[in-house]
Tab-separated table of C-alpha atoms in Angstrom:
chain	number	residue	atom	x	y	z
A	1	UNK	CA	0.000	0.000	0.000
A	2	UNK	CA	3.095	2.089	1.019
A	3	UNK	CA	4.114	1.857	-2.435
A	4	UNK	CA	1.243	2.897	-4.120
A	5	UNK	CA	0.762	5.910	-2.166
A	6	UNK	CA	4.403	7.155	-2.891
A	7	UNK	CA	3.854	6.020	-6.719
A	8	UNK	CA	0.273	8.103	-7.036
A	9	UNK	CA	2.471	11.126	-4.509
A	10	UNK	CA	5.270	10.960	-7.136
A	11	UNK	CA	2.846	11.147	-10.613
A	12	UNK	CA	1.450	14.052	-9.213
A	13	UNK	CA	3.808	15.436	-8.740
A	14	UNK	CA	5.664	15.384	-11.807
A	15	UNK	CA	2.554	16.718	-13.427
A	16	UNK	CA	2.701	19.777	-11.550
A	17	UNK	CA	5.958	20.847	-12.155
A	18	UNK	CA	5.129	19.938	-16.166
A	19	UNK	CA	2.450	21.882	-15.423
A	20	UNK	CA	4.657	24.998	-14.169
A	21	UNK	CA	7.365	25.045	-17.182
A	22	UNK	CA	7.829	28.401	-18.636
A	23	UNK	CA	6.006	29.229	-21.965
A	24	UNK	CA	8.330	31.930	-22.790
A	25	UNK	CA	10.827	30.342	-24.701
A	26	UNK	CA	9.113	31.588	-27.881
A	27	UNK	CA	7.480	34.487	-27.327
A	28	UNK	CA	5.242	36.367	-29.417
A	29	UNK	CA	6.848	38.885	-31.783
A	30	UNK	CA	4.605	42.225	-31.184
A	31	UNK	CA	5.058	44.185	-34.836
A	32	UNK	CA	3.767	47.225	-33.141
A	33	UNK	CA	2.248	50.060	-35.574
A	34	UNK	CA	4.215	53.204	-35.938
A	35	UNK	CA	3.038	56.668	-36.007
A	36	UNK	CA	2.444	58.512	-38.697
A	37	UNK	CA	1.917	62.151	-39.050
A	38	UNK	CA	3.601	63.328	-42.167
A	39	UNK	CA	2.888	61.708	-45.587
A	40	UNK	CA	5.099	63.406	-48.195
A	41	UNK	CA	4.574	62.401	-52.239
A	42	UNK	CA	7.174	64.544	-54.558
A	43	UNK	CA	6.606	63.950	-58.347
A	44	UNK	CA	9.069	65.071	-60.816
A	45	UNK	CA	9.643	65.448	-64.680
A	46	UNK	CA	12.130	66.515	-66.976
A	47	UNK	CA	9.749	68.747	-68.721
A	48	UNK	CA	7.903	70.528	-65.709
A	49	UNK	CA	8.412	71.678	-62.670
A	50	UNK	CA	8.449	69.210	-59.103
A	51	UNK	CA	5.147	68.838	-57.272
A	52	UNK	CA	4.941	68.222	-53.680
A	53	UNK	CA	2.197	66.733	-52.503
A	54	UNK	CA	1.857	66.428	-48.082
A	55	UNK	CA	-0.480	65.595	-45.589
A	56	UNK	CA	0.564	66.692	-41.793
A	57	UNK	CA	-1.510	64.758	-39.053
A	58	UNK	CA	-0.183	66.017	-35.739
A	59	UNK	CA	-1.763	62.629	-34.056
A	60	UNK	CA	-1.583	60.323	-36.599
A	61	UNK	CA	-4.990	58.961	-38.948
A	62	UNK	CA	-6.808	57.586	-36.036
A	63	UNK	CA	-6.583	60.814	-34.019
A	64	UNK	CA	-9.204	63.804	-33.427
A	65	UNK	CA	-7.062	66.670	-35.173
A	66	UNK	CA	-7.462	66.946	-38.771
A	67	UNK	CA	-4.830	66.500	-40.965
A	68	UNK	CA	-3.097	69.917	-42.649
A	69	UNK	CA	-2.908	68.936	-46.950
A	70	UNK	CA	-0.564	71.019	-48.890
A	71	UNK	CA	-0.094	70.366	-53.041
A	72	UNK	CA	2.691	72.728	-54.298
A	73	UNK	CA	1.561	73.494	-57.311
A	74	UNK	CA	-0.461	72.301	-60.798
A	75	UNK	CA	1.100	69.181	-62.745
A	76	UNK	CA	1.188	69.827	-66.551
A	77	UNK	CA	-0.810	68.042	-68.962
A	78	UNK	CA	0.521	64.842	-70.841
A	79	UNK	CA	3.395	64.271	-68.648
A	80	UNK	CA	4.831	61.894	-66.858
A	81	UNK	CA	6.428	61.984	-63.157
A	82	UNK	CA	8.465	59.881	-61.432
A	83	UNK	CA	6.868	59.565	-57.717
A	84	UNK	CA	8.145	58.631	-54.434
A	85	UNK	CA	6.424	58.384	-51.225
A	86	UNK	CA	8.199	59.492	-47.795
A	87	UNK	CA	6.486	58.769	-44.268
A	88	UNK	CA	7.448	60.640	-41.078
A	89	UNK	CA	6.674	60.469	-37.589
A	90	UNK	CA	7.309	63.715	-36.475
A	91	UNK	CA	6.393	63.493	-32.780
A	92	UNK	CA	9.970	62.314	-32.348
A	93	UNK	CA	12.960	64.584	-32.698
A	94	UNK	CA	14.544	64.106	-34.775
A	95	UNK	CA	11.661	62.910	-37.057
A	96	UNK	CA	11.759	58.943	-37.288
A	97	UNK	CA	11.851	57.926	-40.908
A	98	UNK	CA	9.146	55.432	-41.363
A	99	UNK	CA	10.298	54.881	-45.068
A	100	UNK	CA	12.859	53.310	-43.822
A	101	UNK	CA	10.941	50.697	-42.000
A	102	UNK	CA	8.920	50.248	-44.931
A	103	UNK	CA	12.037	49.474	-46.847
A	104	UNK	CA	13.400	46.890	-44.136
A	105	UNK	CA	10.106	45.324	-44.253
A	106	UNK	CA	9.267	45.646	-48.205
A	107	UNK	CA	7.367	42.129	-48.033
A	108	UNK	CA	4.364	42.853	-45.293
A	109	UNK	CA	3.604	46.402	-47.315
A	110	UNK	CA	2.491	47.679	-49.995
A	111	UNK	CA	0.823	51.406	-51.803
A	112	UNK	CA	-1.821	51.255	-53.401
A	113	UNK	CA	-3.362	54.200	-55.279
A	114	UNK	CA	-6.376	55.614	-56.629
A	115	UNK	CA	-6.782	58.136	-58.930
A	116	UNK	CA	-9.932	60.799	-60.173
A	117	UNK	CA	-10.007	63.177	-63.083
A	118	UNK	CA	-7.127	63.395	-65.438
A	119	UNK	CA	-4.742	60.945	-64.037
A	120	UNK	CA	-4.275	57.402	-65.615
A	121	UNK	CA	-3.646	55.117	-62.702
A	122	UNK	CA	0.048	54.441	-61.862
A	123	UNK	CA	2.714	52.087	-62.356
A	124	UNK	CA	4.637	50.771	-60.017
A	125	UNK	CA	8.471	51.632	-60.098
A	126	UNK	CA	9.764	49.691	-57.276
A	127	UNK	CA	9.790	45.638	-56.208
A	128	UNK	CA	10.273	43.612	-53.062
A	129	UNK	CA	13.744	43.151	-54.595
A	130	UNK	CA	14.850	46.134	-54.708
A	131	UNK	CA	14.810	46.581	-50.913
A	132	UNK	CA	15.085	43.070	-49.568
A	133	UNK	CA	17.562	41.323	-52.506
A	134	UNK	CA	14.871	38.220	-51.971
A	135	UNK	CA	14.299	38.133	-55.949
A	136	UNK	CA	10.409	38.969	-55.376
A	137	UNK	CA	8.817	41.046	-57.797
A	138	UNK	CA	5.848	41.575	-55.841
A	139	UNK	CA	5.349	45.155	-55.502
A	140	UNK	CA	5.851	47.864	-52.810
A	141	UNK	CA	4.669	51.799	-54.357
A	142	UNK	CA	7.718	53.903	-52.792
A	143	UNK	CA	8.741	54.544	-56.385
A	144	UNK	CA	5.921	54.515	-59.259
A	145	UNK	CA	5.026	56.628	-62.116
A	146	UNK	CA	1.930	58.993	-62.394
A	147	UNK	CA	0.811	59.815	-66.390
A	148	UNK	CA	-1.378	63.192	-66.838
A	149	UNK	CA	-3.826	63.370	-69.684
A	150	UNK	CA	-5.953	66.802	-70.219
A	151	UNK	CA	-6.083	69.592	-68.013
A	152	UNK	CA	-8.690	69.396	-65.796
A	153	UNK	CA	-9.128	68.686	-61.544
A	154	UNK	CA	-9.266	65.406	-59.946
A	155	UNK	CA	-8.021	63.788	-56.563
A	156	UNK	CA	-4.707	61.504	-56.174
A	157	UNK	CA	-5.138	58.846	-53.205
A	158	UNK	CA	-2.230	57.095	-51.460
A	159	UNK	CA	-2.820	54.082	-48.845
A	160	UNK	CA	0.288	51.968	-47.372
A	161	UNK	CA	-1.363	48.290	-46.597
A	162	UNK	CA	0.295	46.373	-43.637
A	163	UNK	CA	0.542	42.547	-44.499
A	164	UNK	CA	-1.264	42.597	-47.790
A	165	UNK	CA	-1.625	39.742	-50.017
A	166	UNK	CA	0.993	39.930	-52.605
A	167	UNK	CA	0.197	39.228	-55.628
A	168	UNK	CA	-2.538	40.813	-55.166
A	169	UNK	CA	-5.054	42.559	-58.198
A	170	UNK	CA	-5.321	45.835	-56.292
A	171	UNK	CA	-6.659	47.087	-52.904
A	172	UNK	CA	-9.996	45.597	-53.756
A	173	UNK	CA	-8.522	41.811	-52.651
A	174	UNK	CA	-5.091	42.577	-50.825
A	175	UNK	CA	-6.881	42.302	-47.283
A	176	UNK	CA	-4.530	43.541	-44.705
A	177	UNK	CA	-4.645	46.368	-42.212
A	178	UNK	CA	-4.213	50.176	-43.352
A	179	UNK	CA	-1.030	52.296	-41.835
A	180	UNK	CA	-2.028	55.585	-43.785
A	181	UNK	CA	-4.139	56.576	-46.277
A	182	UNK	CA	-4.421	60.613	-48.108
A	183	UNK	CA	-6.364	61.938	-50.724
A	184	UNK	CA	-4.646	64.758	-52.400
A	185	UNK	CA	-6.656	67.591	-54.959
A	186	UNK	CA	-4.577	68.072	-58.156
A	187	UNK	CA	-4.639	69.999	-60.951
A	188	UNK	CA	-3.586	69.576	-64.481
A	189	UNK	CA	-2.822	72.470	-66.625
């Protein structure tokens, strides 16, 4: 009896120290969202001058304040630009370069755009490639290029996508979760 008593006393307790290991020996990677406040989109051509488009949201797109939108100037008619897209968080100082970030983690995003009036839609001008070397040419939308047609007014919308699914046909099936998003007014003379 003596015997089974010490066998049933040592099974349980071998199941509660089993019971006590530590599940921290993977923990779970938190990919934590930045901030960001300052969407910048420059556009240049060789046959017209540079347009700077920029959207300032003191407290980011899910805050109260609304955002400040500033477009430098008119794009001409029939051209073609060479865009890039710049992302600040400018609560920090020095400003934290969210680009960056981007760049480092060119696989889980990607732009997307949308475009109004006389603006065909763009192309992209960048790859997973060129940031990560991982031979993906799955998009990412820091680089693209914007065509004008005939003067007129219409709107230019940006929107980074966290964790998308690349390949994707557009924002209409890339799921994910939106870091920033801007509408911009532009004009075409």
């Amino acid at each position: 009896m003596k015997t089974i008593k010490l066998l049933a006393l040592f099974i349980t307790g071998s199941v509660l120290l089993a019971s006590c290991s530590s599940d921290d020996d993977n923990p779970e990677v938190i990919n934590e969202e930045e901030l960001i406040t300052t969407m910048t989109v420059t556009l240049i051509a060789d046959n017209a001058n540079d347009v700077v488009l920029e959207i300032f949201d003191e407290d980011g797109q899910d805050g109260p304040a609304e955002p400040n939108v500033k477009v430098s100037g008119s794009l001409k008619a029939n051209t073609t630009y060479a865009g890039t897209v710049q992302l600040e968080n400018e609560t920090e100082d020095p400003a934290e370069d969210i680009t960056e970030e981007v760049k480092e983690e060119a696989d889980e995003h990607q732009f997307f755009f949308a475009v109004t009036g006389n603006l065909n839609t763009p192309e992209y001008d960048d790859t997973e490639n060129d940031y990560l070397g991982n031979g993906s040419d799955n998009y990412v939308g820091i680089k693209f290029l914007l065509t004008t047609t005939e003067p007129g007014e219409g709107t230019f919308k940006v929107t980074l996508i966290h964790e998308p699914k690349k390949p994707n046909n557009g924002i209409s099936d890339a799921g994910g979760e939106t870091d920033a998003t801007a509408t911009f007014p532009v004009n075409v003379e």
